[in-house]
Structures are given as C-alpha cells and as structure tokens.
Amino acid sequence: MTLRLSLFSALAAGLLAAQPAAAQQRVVPPSPEALRMSYAPIVQRVTPAVVTVSAAKTVENRNPLMDDPFFRRFFGGGGGPFGGGRQEQRSLGSGVIVEADGLIVTNNHVIDGADQVKVSLADKREFEVDVVLKDARTDLAVLRVKDGKERFPVLEFSNSDELQVGDVVLAVGNPFGVGQTVTHGIVSGVARTQVGISDYQFFIQTDASINPGNSGGPLVDMAGRMVGLNTAIFSRSGGSVGVGFAIPANMVRVVVASARTGATVKRPWLGANLQAVTPELSREFDLKRPAGAVVTNVTANSPAARAGLKPGDVITAVGDQPVDDPNAFNYRFVTHSLGGTVPLGIVRGGRETKLALALETAPESPRDELVIKARSPFTGATVANLSPALADELRLESSTEGVAVTEVGEGTLAQNFGFQRGDVVLSVNNTKIAKTRDLEKVAQAGARLWRIVIQRGGQQISAVFGG
C-alpha cells in the first residue's frame, strides 16, 4: 500500500497529491521552518468544488386574528388592514460538488421548504439546481445543476473511519455570507453520539471554526479529500466556540449513492430494539466494559430473528468496527450496502460469538399519507399507516400498528395541541384508529370534546380537549 505522507513531509517534498490515507505517517513538525509552511496547495485544489447554496421560500405572515370567524367575515379571510401578506425568506449555506456533472451534497436544513435553490461557485458563477433527494434522517440533501453540459471540479470522499483524533483538518464554507472562507483545526472527536442533531447520532467533532453559513460545506483532510460535511456547532452565543460537528463522509457517501438511483434512501433493517449498556448491565452481562447495545426485543421474521439474535444479547461490533452504544450501531449498520450479510459481534451469556445478519430493507406497505384538514386537534398534522419501514424510520418498535404522525405543520392546531412526529394515534372519542382514513373521518365529524389516546415513547397517554 502506498504511504500517504504527513502534511509537513508532503509540503516539503512537493508531493501533496492525494495518497491513500490508510498508512498515514503522523509526525511532529521538525522545525520552526516547517510551521511556516502553507495550506494553500490544499485550499487551491479544494475550493473550486465548494459552492454557496442560496435557498428562498415564500411565507405567509398570518395574523392570528384571522382565526376568529368574526374578523374573517369583515376583512375577507386575510386581506384588509389585518392581513399578514406574503414575504420571501432567504437563507445561505454551503455545498460540495461530488460528481463532475454537477451533483452537489449539502445539509437538508439548508434547503428544506425552499421554493427556489441556486448555487454559486468560487468563481462567482451562479446556477439553478434541482433537488434530487432530501433525507431528514441524516440531515443531508442532494442537488443537481440544471445545466448538464458543463463539467465541474469535484471533491473526493475519504474513508472517514480512518480519521483519528488529532488529525489536522480544514473547514470550507460561506459563514455569515461573507464569502468563501477556510479555517483550520484538528479532529477533536470521531464518534460523538449524544449530539441530538439528526436520527443518526455519530459525528466528527472539530475545533476548526464553523459558523452559520458553513452548514453543508466540507471538512477536508491533508490529502484534500472530504472526511465530513459540516453540520452544526455547539454555541451559547451563535458563533463558533471551537465545538463543531460534521457528518462522516462514509454516511454522506451512502446518501449520494442513493441519489443516483432514486429519490429515497434505502437502508438495511435490523428488526430489533436496542438500549445502551449501563455499568449495572455491564456487570449483569459479564462484559469487560460498559459498551455495546443490548437487544431488548426482536421482531418475528426480521433479519435479526433469522440471524438468531435474542433479547439479552449485547452487540459489540458490526463487521470489524466496535460498537459503543445504539447510536454507534445504527451508524455502522446503515453505512453497509444492501445485499449479502454483515457479521455481528455479540456477547451472549458472557461468551463472545458472531452472527451473520442479512442486509435487506424493511417491509413497506401503502402509507396512505394525508394531511388532516378538518377542524380538530389534528388539523395540520400529516399522518400515515404504520409499516415496519415507517416504524424503523420513526424509531418505533417494528411490531407497532396503527396511524402515526409523520409531520406537524408550523403554527397549526395540531402543533398548538402538542402533537409530535412519531406519536401513534390509538383512539379518538372511543373509536379505534386503525387507518389514516379512520382518523380523517373522525376529524370531519366534529365534536365539542375530543377524547384522544396516543402512544409516545412507549407510553400510552390519554387527554381530553375542548372543541
């Protein structure tokens, strides 16, 4: 395997061209002169593939007085002196060109809800783009330049699993809209799983300055390859305090690959629920340390069931990668391609063993997704029929049946009444809700009082609301 030189050795020899990262030699700068060497060769190669993403959407400035029938009657349902009018909102982020025909990856939150999306290159040229794929679970989106004739510079992916704490990295983006900016730092952590940004909690942490507008820009290594996509910061002020987070390149690669074949991301399905290993459970299961993911239940006829996984098993590895907690398992698992099998390292009864798990998608059934429009506590909620695939998406037990809330509109009655994504509606006014059409029918019937039973976080909740 070809040796990849460290930053300082590479610059000194003039050999900073991309080399495989697996056998990287890490050295301390040998002299003060080495510290005066420049990142410019890396920056010059990377920045042509980094774009600024401009998203615009039109919003209704809705006056709450218009909820009152009296005001709607006299002022025309939103017009007149009490009308809110419409306003265009704009946001800026960053993105990375990953294919020469103009395929771009960015954060989903940068373009979510936008009516129009444009990108501008480092050379100031602007292009309109189509949204190819949006994946809220990873907070990633894939765009494509509408003008398919031109060939663009691209940024290659690195194997983010080879990244180590202490490696030097550069962050590129357009913070605060000031223009393309490059910052540098080191990798502060490689498996942050308690960040709370998206469904897949497994992030690279860096102290390279990341600020609003950097979202969707690349974190690059000293070979000029993308190791992560900058996504979020921890800050009490809104500015960088040296705690930034990037989605690992191996996860980004999966979403980009899905964009080449369709508008959704297909992921492998486990068919089991997991919980973290506590120090108490570690002693109970006779583990060497409190790490891994405990299987709490297994869905019949799922890949987990067919592999022989049982409640009480502790998953400690996926392939050759260790698993510290359920979030780490989820990341390691979904970054494997569909088809074939992957070995799971488990501990059962204090003994280590391996199981072969099939990599296949969860069964899907017609979701019959709809928005509840009739005036009721559910007005503005999007609901769908549950299936193993949707249950997996919403992090519910695979065996859960019924109607789930998949989205709650901003400023709607459903939001005001406290409904959340992932709520499962069990009954309304003593009527069992088995399908979305059941809920729609009950909502259309109207009522003065609404007796509602939902399931949230494994708990059954009953509530009574006025009509």
XYZ file of C-alpha atoms in Angstrom:
467
model
C 0.000 0.000 0.000
C 1.313 3.429 -0.956
C 2.320 5.546 2.004
C 0.452 8.836 2.463
C 2.886 11.498 3.664
C 2.031 13.789 6.569
C 1.280 17.451 5.923
C 4.753 18.763 6.607
C 6.650 16.000 4.856
C 4.349 16.301 1.860
C 4.734 20.057 1.561
C 8.484 19.886 1.939
C 8.721 17.289 -0.836
C 6.097 18.937 -3.021
C 4.098 15.706 -3.054
C 0.766 16.737 -1.570
C -1.147 14.982 -4.353
C -3.703 12.545 -2.949
C -2.249 9.370 -1.460
C -4.124 6.560 0.309
C -4.857 7.501 3.913
C -4.726 4.059 5.500
C -0.986 4.095 6.236
C -0.605 7.752 7.097
C 2.587 8.637 8.957
C 1.966 11.221 11.675
C 4.931 13.359 12.748
C 5.534 16.416 14.915
C 6.739 19.464 12.906
C 10.529 19.036 12.820
C 11.479 22.715 12.919
C 10.157 26.305 13.140
C 10.510 26.484 9.355
C 8.040 23.607 8.994
C 5.435 25.588 10.944
C 5.665 28.368 8.360
C 4.602 26.048 5.573
C 1.272 26.758 3.896
C -2.088 25.023 3.431
C -2.520 26.941 0.172
C -1.923 23.957 -2.152
C -4.764 22.052 -0.452
C -7.062 25.073 -0.468
C -6.451 25.761 -4.166
C -7.416 22.203 -5.026
C -10.488 22.037 -2.743
C -12.256 25.409 -3.055
C -13.340 25.156 -6.734
C -15.584 22.238 -5.692
C -17.217 24.133 -2.787
C -20.367 26.145 -3.537
C -22.601 28.617 -1.745
C -26.199 27.426 -1.580
C -28.909 30.102 -1.675
C -32.439 28.991 -0.766
C -35.579 31.127 -0.937
C -39.138 30.437 0.169
C -42.305 32.486 0.394
C -44.100 32.505 3.733
C -47.472 33.816 4.768
C -47.397 36.429 7.520
C -50.611 35.170 9.022
C -52.474 37.342 11.510
C -53.839 35.248 14.413
C -56.980 37.428 14.387
C -57.961 35.617 11.198
C -58.676 32.501 13.276
C -61.760 34.335 14.515
C -64.789 33.946 12.160
C -65.906 37.498 13.027
C -62.696 39.035 11.627
C -62.683 36.716 8.600
C -66.240 37.829 7.805
C -65.442 41.543 7.789
C -61.885 41.524 6.467
C -62.054 38.953 3.721
C -60.185 35.976 5.145
C -56.791 37.576 5.465
C -56.914 40.761 3.415
C -57.592 44.300 4.514
C -55.763 46.109 7.330
C -55.367 42.911 9.339
C -53.944 40.796 6.516
C -50.434 39.479 7.044
C -49.328 39.386 3.409
C -46.541 37.277 1.914
C -42.819 37.603 2.465
C -39.764 35.974 0.921
C -37.270 34.409 3.294
C -33.714 33.666 2.169
C -31.018 31.509 3.716
C -27.420 30.775 2.838
C -25.424 27.610 3.311
C -22.660 25.712 1.600
C -22.350 22.584 -0.511
C -19.841 20.266 -2.179
C -19.708 19.125 -5.798
C -19.180 15.349 -5.706
C -19.726 14.472 -9.383
C -18.456 16.302 -12.469
C -21.944 16.596 -14.000
C -22.980 18.909 -11.151
C -24.183 16.595 -8.367
C -23.944 18.530 -5.087
C -24.405 17.442 -1.476
C -25.447 19.818 1.307
C -27.467 19.783 4.533
C -31.194 19.211 4.339
C -31.831 22.052 6.770
C -30.180 24.466 4.318
C -32.780 23.894 1.585
C -35.755 22.426 3.459
C -39.018 24.096 2.439
C -37.363 26.245 -0.233
C -39.246 27.213 -3.391
C -36.058 28.063 -5.257
C -32.463 26.920 -4.802
C -29.366 28.315 -6.519
C -25.664 27.688 -6.103
C -22.734 29.988 -6.767
C -19.202 28.770 -7.411
C -15.958 30.174 -6.112
C -15.559 31.978 -9.478
C -18.887 33.827 -8.831
C -20.909 31.982 -11.498
C -24.474 31.057 -10.473
C -26.529 28.018 -11.457
C -30.067 26.917 -10.756
C -30.372 23.420 -9.328
C -32.969 20.691 -8.911
C -33.428 18.975 -5.557
C -32.732 15.298 -6.274
C -33.073 13.882 -2.767
C -33.847 15.127 0.734
C -33.122 12.897 3.724
C -34.208 14.445 7.006
C -32.959 11.432 8.982
C -29.334 12.241 8.155
C -29.918 15.983 7.521
C -28.483 15.556 4.017
C -29.771 16.694 0.625
C -28.506 16.136 -2.898
C -28.849 18.758 -5.656
C -28.071 18.698 -9.371
C -27.143 21.649 -11.593
C -29.813 22.113 -14.263
C -27.250 22.918 -16.949
C -25.928 19.405 -17.546
C -23.432 20.334 -20.252
C -20.581 21.690 -18.154
C -18.048 19.570 -16.260
C -17.298 20.780 -12.732
C -14.382 20.209 -10.343
C -15.209 17.619 -7.677
C -14.118 16.764 -4.157
C -13.308 13.122 -3.497
C -14.503 11.201 -0.453
C -12.078 9.961 2.169
C -12.660 6.906 4.349
C -13.848 8.694 7.490
C -13.347 5.530 9.573
C -9.580 6.079 9.263
C -9.751 9.554 10.808
C -8.032 9.920 14.171
C -8.305 12.442 16.983
C -5.556 14.992 16.472
C -5.557 14.882 12.655
C -5.361 18.328 11.037
C -8.456 19.338 9.034
C -9.751 22.358 7.112
C -13.344 23.622 7.051
C -14.554 25.422 3.916
C -17.806 27.335 3.517
C -19.517 30.716 3.468
C -20.021 31.768 7.119
C -22.420 34.691 7.658
C -22.454 35.238 3.876
C -19.073 36.990 3.930
C -17.726 34.832 1.088
C -15.831 31.594 0.766
C -13.763 31.105 3.904
C -11.245 28.499 5.026
C -10.483 27.694 8.678
C -8.257 25.041 10.158
C -8.101 22.952 13.301
C -7.853 19.377 14.442
C -10.225 16.480 14.886
C -11.423 16.704 18.490
C -13.527 13.534 18.480
C -14.553 10.884 15.970
C -17.698 9.227 17.351
C -19.881 11.800 19.090
C -23.217 10.061 19.634
C -25.037 12.385 22.050
C -25.336 15.493 19.905
C -29.079 15.411 19.136
C -28.917 16.793 15.581
C -30.437 14.016 13.461
C -31.606 10.394 13.674
C -28.082 9.083 13.177
C -26.022 10.336 16.102
C -22.437 9.755 15.024
C -20.406 12.875 14.313
C -16.870 14.088 13.813
C -16.050 16.888 16.233
C -13.556 19.605 15.289
C -12.247 22.879 16.654
C -11.938 24.356 13.150
C -14.162 27.443 13.199
C -17.648 26.642 11.896
C -20.345 29.308 11.880
C -23.838 29.848 10.424
C -23.459 29.533 6.654
C -20.836 26.781 6.929
C -23.585 24.147 7.011
C -23.151 21.792 4.067
C -19.517 22.722 3.467
C -16.736 20.138 3.595
C -14.323 19.181 6.324
C -11.205 18.084 4.445
C -8.041 16.215 5.365
C -4.483 16.938 4.390
C -4.845 14.925 1.199
C -7.572 17.320 0.067
C -10.375 14.797 0.460
C -13.715 15.284 2.202
C -13.813 13.500 5.562
C -17.104 15.042 6.672
C -19.867 17.533 5.930
C -20.033 20.411 8.420
C -23.477 20.441 10.005
C -23.769 22.088 13.413
C -21.995 23.869 16.237
C -22.375 23.972 19.975
C -22.631 27.610 20.962
C -24.306 29.776 23.582
C -23.784 32.925 21.516
C -24.499 31.712 17.975
C -20.839 31.981 16.957
C -18.047 29.434 16.917
C -16.536 28.400 20.249
C -14.463 25.604 18.748
C -17.035 22.812 19.088
C -18.274 21.937 15.612
C -19.777 18.739 14.231
C -19.585 17.111 10.800
C -21.417 14.136 9.310
C -18.791 11.469 8.476
C -18.013 11.080 4.777
C -18.987 7.401 4.838
C -22.561 8.384 5.709
C -22.574 11.136 3.075
C -21.379 8.598 0.512
C -24.416 6.355 1.199
C -26.895 9.189 0.613
C -25.133 10.348 -2.557
C -25.167 6.780 -3.901
C -28.929 6.603 -3.231
C -29.450 9.849 -5.157
C -28.039 8.211 -8.275
C -30.793 5.585 -8.288
C -33.860 7.255 -6.777
C -35.405 9.928 -4.588
C -35.234 7.985 -1.314
C -32.501 6.403 0.754
C -32.784 2.624 1.116
C -31.250 1.357 4.336
C -30.738 -2.068 5.882
C -33.243 -3.093 8.558
C -32.329 -4.809 11.821
C -35.768 -5.702 13.184
C -34.833 -5.336 16.852
C -34.819 -2.658 19.529
C -31.659 -1.732 21.391
C -30.660 0.078 24.566
C -27.356 1.340 25.910
C -25.184 -0.696 28.248
C -25.022 0.871 31.703
C -22.391 -0.028 34.321
C -25.059 -2.133 36.066
C -25.920 -4.024 32.876
C -22.230 -4.441 32.146
C -21.815 -6.363 35.407
C -25.025 -8.332 34.809
C -23.929 -9.442 31.333
C -20.326 -10.057 32.432
C -18.861 -7.528 29.981
C -15.291 -6.252 30.117
C -16.521 -2.634 29.977
C -19.885 -0.797 29.774
C -20.101 -0.633 25.985
C -22.344 -2.128 23.339
C -26.045 -2.273 22.510
C -28.403 -4.574 24.407
C -31.155 -6.258 22.381
C -34.472 -5.666 24.172
C -36.856 -7.301 21.698
C -36.751 -8.953 18.276
C -39.432 -8.697 15.584
C -40.609 -12.006 14.136
C -39.419 -12.800 10.587
C -36.952 -9.886 10.654
C -33.265 -10.116 9.681
C -32.401 -10.093 13.400
C -34.746 -13.020 14.069
C -33.434 -15.043 11.121
C -29.841 -14.385 12.212
C -30.635 -15.847 15.646
C -30.399 -12.606 17.637
C -32.169 -12.861 21.005
C -33.260 -10.448 23.747
C -30.384 -10.048 26.190
C -27.692 -10.338 23.518
C -25.173 -7.495 23.570
C -23.985 -6.299 20.158
C -20.349 -5.254 20.432
C -19.276 -4.961 16.775
C -20.584 -4.556 13.227
C -18.101 -6.108 10.849
C -14.681 -5.129 12.158
C -15.916 -1.878 13.766
C -16.606 -1.756 17.534
C -19.992 -0.601 18.843
C -20.117 1.538 21.992
C -23.854 2.294 22.094
C -27.054 2.014 19.991
C -26.265 5.219 18.078
C -22.885 3.839 17.060
C -24.574 0.600 15.987
C -27.092 2.471 13.834
C -24.324 4.368 12.056
C -22.129 1.331 11.500
C -25.084 -0.729 10.318
C -26.674 1.691 7.826
C -23.353 2.536 6.160
C -23.254 -1.043 4.846
C -24.644 -1.573 1.362
C -27.776 -3.631 0.838
C -27.355 -7.226 -0.234
C -25.297 -10.003 1.297
C -24.630 -10.196 5.028
C -22.575 -8.481 7.723
C -21.102 -10.227 10.773
C -22.307 -9.030 14.165
C -20.062 -9.488 17.180
C -22.226 -10.296 20.206
C -21.865 -11.365 23.815
C -24.366 -13.978 24.978
C -24.193 -15.470 28.436
C -20.737 -13.983 28.951
C -19.362 -15.604 25.766
C -18.377 -13.856 22.565
C -19.731 -15.134 19.263
C -20.632 -13.917 15.757
C -23.877 -13.941 13.787
C -24.388 -13.287 10.071
C -27.066 -10.634 9.545
C -28.770 -10.173 6.160
C -28.654 -6.632 4.748
C -32.180 -6.023 3.477
C -34.789 -3.275 3.653
C -37.789 -3.249 5.970
C -41.155 -4.348 4.503
C -43.228 -1.444 3.242
C -46.989 -1.171 2.797
C -49.180 1.656 1.418
C -48.772 4.556 3.822
C -51.830 6.424 2.541
C -50.236 9.579 3.925
C -52.578 12.551 4.244
C -52.928 15.917 5.967
C -55.837 16.331 8.383
C -57.669 19.464 7.200
C -60.992 19.283 9.065
C -61.045 21.448 12.179
C -59.988 19.254 15.097
C -56.993 18.908 17.415
C -55.264 17.120 14.486
C -55.642 19.975 11.972
C -52.350 20.441 10.129
C -50.903 17.051 11.110
C -49.645 14.665 8.438
C -50.443 11.043 9.298
C -49.610 7.685 7.729
C -50.340 3.984 8.161
C -47.567 2.222 10.039
C -45.430 -0.497 8.485
C -42.100 -1.971 9.596
C -40.384 0.506 7.262
C -42.136 3.556 8.718
C -41.745 2.236 12.269
C -37.998 1.951 11.640
C -37.944 5.486 10.246
C -39.770 6.855 13.304
C -37.712 4.738 15.738
C -40.760 2.799 16.928
C -40.946 -0.900 17.694
C -41.290 -2.816 14.440
C -44.460 -4.524 15.678
C -46.260 -1.190 16.302
C -49.521 -0.905 14.353
C -51.905 1.960 13.678
C -51.616 5.538 12.463
C -48.535 7.645 13.126
C -47.973 11.386 12.975
C -45.165 11.977 10.467
C -45.183 15.781 10.407
C -46.783 18.659 12.305
C -47.281 21.895 10.410
C -45.828 25.090 11.843
C -48.452 27.197 13.628
C -51.228 24.608 13.150
C -53.796 23.449 15.675
C -52.004 20.099 15.832
C -48.843 21.878 16.951
C -50.771 24.001 19.443
C -52.323 20.876 20.956
C -48.836 19.379 21.376
C -48.758 16.565 18.836
C -45.290 15.428 17.758
C -43.715 13.437 14.944
C -43.759 9.781 15.979
C -46.990 9.935 18.006
C -49.209 6.911 17.316
C -52.956 7.669 17.427
C -54.770 4.755 19.095
C -58.313 6.060 19.529
C -60.418 9.229 19.234
C -63.716 9.571 21.104
C -63.657 5.818 21.823
C -63.245 4.996 18.112
C -60.243 2.804 17.349
C -57.930 4.357 14.754
C -56.526 1.600 12.535
C -56.038 3.515 9.255
C -55.497 7.121 8.224
C -58.997 7.258 6.752
C -60.408 6.380 10.184
C -58.766 9.461 11.664
C -59.839 11.662 8.751
C -63.466 10.526 9.147
C -63.487 11.164 12.901
C -61.937 14.614 12.398
C -64.555 15.539 9.792
C -67.401 14.526 12.111
C -66.501 17.308 14.561
C -67.080 17.266 18.301
C -67.259 19.551 21.309
C -64.935 17.340 23.300
C -62.106 15.222 21.969
C -61.032 12.175 23.967
C -57.740 11.114 22.454
C -55.398 8.235 23.283
C -51.916 8.199 21.781
C -48.685 6.277 22.254
C -45.492 8.283 22.698
C -42.086 6.959 23.694
C -43.573 3.597 24.605
C -46.088 5.220 26.978
C -49.858 5.441 26.483
C -51.212 8.963 27.012
C -54.897 9.952 27.351
C -56.131 13.529 27.024
C -59.381 15.454 26.688
C -59.528 18.638 24.593
C -62.300 21.184 24.038
C -63.702 21.590 20.549
